[in-house]
PDB file of N, CA and C in Angstrom:
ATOM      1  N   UNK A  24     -28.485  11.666 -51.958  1.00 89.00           N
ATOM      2  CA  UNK A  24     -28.164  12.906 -52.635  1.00 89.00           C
ATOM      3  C   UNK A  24     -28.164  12.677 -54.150  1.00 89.00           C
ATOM      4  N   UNK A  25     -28.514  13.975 -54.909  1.00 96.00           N
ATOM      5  CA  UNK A  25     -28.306  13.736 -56.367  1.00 96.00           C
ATOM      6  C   UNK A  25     -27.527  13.692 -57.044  1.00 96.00           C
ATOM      7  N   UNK A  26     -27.203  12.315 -57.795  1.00 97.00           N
ATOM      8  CA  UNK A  26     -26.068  12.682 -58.845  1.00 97.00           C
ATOM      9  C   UNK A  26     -26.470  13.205 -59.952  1.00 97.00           C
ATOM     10  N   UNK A  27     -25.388  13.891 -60.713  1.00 98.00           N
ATOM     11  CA  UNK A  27     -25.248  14.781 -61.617  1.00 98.00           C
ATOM     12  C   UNK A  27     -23.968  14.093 -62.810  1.00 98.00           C
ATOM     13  N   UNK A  28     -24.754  14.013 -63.921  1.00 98.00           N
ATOM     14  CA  UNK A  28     -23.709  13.701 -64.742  1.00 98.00           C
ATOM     15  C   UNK A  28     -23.593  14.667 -65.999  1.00 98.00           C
ATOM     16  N   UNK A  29     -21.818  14.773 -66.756  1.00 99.00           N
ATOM     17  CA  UNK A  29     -21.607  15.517 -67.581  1.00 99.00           C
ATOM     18  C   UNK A  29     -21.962  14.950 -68.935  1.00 99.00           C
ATOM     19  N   UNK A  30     -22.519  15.800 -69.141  1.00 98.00           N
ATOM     20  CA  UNK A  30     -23.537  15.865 -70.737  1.00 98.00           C
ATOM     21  C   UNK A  30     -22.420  16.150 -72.036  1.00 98.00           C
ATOM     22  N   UNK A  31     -20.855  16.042 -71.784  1.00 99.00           N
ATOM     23  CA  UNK A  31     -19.724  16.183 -72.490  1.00 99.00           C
ATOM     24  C   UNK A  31     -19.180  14.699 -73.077  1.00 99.00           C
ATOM     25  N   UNK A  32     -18.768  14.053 -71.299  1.00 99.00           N
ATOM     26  CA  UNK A  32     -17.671  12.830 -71.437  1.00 99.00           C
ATOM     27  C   UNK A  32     -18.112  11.876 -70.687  1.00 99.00           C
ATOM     28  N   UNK A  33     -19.661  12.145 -70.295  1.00 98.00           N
ATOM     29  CA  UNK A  33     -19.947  11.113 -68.841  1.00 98.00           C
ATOM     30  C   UNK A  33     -19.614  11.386 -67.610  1.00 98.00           C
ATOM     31  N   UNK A  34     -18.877  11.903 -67.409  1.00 98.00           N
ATOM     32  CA  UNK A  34     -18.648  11.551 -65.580  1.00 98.00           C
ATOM     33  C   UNK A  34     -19.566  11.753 -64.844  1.00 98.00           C
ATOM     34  N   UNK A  35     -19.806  10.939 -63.527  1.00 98.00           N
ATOM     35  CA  UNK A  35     -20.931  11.009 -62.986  1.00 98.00           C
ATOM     36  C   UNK A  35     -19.825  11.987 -61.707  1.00 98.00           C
ATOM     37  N   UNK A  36     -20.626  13.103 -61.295  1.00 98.00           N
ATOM     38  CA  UNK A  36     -20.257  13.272 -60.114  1.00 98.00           C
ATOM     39  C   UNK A  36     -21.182  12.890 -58.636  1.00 98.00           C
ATOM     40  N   UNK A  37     -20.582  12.189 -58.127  1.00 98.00           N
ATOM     41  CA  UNK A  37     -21.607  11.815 -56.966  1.00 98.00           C
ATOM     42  C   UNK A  37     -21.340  12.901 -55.426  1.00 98.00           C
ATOM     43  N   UNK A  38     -22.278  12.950 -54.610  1.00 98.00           N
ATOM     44  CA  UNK A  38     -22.028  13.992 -53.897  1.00 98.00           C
ATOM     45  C   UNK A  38     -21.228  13.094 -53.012  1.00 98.00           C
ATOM     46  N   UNK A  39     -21.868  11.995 -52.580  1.00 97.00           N
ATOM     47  CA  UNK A  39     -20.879  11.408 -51.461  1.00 97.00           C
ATOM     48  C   UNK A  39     -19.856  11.075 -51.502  1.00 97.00           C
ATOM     49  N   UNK A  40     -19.051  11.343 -52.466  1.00 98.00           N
ATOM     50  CA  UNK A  40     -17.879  11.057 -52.685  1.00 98.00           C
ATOM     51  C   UNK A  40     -17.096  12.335 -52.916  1.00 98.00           C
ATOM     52  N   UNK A  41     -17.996  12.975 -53.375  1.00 98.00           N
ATOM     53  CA  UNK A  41     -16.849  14.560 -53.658  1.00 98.00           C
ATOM     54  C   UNK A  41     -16.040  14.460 -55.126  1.00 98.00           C
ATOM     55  N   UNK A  42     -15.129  15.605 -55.065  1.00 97.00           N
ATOM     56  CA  UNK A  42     -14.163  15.997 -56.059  1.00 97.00           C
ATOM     57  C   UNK A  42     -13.145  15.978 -55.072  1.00 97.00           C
ATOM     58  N   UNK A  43     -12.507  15.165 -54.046  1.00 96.00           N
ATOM     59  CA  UNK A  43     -11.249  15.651 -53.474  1.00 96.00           C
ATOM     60  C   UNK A  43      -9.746  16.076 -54.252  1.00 96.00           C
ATOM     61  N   UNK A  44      -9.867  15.648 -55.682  1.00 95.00           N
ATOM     62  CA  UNK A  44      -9.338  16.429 -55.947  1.00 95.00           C
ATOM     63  C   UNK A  44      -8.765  18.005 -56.510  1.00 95.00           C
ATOM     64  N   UNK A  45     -10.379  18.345 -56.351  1.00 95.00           N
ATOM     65  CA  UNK A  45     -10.484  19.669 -56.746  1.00 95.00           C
ATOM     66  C   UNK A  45     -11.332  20.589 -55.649  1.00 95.00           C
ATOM     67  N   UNK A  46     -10.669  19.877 -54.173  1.00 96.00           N
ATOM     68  CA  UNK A  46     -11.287  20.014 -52.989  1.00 96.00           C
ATOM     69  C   UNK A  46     -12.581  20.566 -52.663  1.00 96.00           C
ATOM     70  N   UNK A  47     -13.448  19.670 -53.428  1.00 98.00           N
ATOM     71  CA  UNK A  47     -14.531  19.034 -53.205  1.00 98.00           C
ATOM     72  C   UNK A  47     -14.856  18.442 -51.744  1.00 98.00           C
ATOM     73  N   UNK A  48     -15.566  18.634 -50.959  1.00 98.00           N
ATOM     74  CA  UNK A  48     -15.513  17.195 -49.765  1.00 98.00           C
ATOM     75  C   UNK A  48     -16.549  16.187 -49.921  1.00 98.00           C
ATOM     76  N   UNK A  49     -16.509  15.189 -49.629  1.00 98.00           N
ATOM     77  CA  UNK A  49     -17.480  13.971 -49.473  1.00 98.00           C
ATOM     78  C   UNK A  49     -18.577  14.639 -49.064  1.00 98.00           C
ATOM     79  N   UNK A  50     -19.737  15.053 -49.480  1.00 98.00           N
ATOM     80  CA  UNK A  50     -20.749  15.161 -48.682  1.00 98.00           C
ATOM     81  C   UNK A  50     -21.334  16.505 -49.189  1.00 98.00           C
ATOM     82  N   UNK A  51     -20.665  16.868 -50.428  1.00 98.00           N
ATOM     83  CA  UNK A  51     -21.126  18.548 -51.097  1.00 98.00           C
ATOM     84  C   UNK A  51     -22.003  18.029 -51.695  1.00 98.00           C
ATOM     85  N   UNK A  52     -22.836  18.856 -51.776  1.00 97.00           N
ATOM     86  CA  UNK A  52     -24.568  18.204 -52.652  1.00 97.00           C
ATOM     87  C   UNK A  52     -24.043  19.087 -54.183  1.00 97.00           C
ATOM     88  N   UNK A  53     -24.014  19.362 -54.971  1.00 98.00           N
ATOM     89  CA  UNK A  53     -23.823  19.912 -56.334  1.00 98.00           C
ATOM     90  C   UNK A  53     -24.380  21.065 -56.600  1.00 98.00           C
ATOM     91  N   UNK A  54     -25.163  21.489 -55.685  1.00 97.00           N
ATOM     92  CA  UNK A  54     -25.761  23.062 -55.815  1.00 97.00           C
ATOM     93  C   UNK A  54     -24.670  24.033 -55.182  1.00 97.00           C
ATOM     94  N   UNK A  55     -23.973  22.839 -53.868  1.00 98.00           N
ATOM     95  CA  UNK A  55     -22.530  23.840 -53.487  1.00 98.00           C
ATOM     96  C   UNK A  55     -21.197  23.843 -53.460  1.00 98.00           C
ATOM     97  N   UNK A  56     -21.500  23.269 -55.200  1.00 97.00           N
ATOM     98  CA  UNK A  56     -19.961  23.546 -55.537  1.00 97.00           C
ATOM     99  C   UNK A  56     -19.835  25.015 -56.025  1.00 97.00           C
ATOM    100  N   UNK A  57     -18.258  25.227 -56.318  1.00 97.00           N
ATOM    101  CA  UNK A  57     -18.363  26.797 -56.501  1.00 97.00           C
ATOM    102  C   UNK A  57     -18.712  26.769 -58.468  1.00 97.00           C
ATOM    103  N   UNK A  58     -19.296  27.926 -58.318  1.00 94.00           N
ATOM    104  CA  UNK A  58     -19.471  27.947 -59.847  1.00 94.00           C
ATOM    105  C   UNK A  58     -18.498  27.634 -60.679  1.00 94.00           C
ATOM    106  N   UNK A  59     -17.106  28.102 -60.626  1.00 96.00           N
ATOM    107  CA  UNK A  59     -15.801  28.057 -61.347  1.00 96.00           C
ATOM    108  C   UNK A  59     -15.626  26.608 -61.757  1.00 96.00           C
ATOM    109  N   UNK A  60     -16.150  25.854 -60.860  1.00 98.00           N
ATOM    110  CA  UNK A  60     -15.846  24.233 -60.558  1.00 98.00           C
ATOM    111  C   UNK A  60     -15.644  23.805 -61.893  1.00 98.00           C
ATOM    112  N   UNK A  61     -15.202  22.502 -62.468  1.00 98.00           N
ATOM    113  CA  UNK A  61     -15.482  21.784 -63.850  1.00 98.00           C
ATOM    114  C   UNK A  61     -15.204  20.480 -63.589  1.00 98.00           C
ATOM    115  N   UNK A  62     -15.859  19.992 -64.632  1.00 98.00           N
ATOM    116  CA  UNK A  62     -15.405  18.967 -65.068  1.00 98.00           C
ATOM    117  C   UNK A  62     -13.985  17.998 -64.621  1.00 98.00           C
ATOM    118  N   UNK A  63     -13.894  17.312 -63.371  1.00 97.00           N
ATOM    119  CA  UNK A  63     -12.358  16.477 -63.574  1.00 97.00           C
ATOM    120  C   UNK A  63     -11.637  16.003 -64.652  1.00 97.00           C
ATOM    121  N   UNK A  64     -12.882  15.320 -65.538  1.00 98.00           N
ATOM    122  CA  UNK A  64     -12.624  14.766 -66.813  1.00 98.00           C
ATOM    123  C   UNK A  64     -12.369  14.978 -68.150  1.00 98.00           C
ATOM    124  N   UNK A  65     -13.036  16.161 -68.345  1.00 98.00           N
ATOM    125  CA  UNK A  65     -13.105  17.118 -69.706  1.00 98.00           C
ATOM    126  C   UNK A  65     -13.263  18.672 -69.478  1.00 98.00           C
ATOM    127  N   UNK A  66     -13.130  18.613 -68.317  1.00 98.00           N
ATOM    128  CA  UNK A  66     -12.961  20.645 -67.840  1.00 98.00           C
ATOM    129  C   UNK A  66     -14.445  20.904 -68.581  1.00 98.00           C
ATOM    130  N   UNK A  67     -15.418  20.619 -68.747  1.00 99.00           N
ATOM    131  CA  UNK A  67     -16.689  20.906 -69.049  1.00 99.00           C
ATOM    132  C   UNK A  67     -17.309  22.161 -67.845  1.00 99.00           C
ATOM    133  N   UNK A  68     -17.621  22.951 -67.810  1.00 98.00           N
ATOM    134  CA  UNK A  68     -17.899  23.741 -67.021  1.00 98.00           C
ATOM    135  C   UNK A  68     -19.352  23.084 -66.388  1.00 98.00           C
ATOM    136  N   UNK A  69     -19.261  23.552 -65.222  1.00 97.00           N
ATOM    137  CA  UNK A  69     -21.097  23.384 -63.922  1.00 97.00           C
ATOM    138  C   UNK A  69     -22.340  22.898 -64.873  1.00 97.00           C
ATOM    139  N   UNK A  70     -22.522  24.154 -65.830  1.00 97.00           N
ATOM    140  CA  UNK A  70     -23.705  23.988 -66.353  1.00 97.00           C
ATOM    141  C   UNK A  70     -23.815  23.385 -67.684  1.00 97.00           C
ATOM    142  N   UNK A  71     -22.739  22.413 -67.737  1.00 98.00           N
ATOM    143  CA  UNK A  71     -22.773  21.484 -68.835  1.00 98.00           C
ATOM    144  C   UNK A  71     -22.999  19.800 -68.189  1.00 98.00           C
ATOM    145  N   UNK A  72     -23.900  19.656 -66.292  1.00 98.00           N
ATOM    146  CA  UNK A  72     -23.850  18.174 -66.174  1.00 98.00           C
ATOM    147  C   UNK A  72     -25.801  18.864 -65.709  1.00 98.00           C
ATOM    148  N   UNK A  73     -26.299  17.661 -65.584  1.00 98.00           N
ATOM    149  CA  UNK A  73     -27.483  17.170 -66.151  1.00 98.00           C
ATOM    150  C   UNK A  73     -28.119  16.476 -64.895  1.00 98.00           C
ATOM    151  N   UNK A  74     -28.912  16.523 -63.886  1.00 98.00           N
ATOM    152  CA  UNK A  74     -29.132  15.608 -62.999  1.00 98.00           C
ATOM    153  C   UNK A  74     -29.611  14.215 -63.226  1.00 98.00           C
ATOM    154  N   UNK A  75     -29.117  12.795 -62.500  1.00 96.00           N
ATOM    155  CA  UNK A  75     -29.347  11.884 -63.311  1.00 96.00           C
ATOM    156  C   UNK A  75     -31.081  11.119 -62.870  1.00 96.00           C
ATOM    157  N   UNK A  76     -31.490  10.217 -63.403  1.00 85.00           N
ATOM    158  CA  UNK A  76     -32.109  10.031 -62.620  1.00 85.00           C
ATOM    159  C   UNK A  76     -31.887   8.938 -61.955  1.00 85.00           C
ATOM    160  N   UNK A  77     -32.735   8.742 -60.662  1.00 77.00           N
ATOM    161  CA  UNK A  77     -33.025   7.968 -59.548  1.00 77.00           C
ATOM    162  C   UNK A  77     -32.388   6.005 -59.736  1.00 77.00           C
ATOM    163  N   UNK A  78     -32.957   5.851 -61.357  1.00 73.00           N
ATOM    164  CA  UNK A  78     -32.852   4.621 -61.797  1.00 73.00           C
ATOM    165  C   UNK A  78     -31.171   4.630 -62.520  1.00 73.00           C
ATOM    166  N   UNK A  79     -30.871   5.670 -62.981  1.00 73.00           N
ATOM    167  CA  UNK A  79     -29.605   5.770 -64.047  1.00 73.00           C
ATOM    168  C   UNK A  79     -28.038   5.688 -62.912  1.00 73.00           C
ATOM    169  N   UNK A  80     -28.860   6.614 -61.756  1.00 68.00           N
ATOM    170  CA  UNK A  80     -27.663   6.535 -60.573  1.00 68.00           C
ATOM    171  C   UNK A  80     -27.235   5.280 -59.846  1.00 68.00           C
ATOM    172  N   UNK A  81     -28.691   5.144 -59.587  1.00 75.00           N
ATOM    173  CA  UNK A  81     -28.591   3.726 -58.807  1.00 75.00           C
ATOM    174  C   UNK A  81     -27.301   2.825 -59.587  1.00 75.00           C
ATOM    175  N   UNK A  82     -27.598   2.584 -61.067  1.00 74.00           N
ATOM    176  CA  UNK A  82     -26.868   1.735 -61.585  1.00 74.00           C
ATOM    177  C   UNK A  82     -25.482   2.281 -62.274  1.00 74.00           C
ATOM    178  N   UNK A  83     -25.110   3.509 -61.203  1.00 72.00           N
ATOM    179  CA  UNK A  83     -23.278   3.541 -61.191  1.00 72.00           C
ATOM    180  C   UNK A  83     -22.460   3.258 -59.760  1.00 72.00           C
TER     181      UNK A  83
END
């Protein structure tokens, strides 16, 4: 699955892992989070993370 990172503070969100704390589940791909969603790290809103690529993910 694709990770997606914030173009703010970094955070990578990975799908297989989720946002459980912003009840997220392990296994949400990033197209179905809810729009409202943000940032854990910097409250950056949805359309401020960036898909990463293939090589950039691998190495988080």
């Amino acid at each position: 699955m694709q990770k997606y990172k914030c173009t703010v503070c970094g955070y990578v969100y990975d799908p297989e892992a989720g946002d459980p704390d912003s009840g997220i589940e392990p296994g949400t791909g990033f197209e179905d989070i809810p729009k409202d969603w943000s940032c854990p790290k910097c409250g950056a809103t949805k359309s401020q993370f960036e898909p990463m690529s293939q090589e950039a993910a691998a190495a988080t």
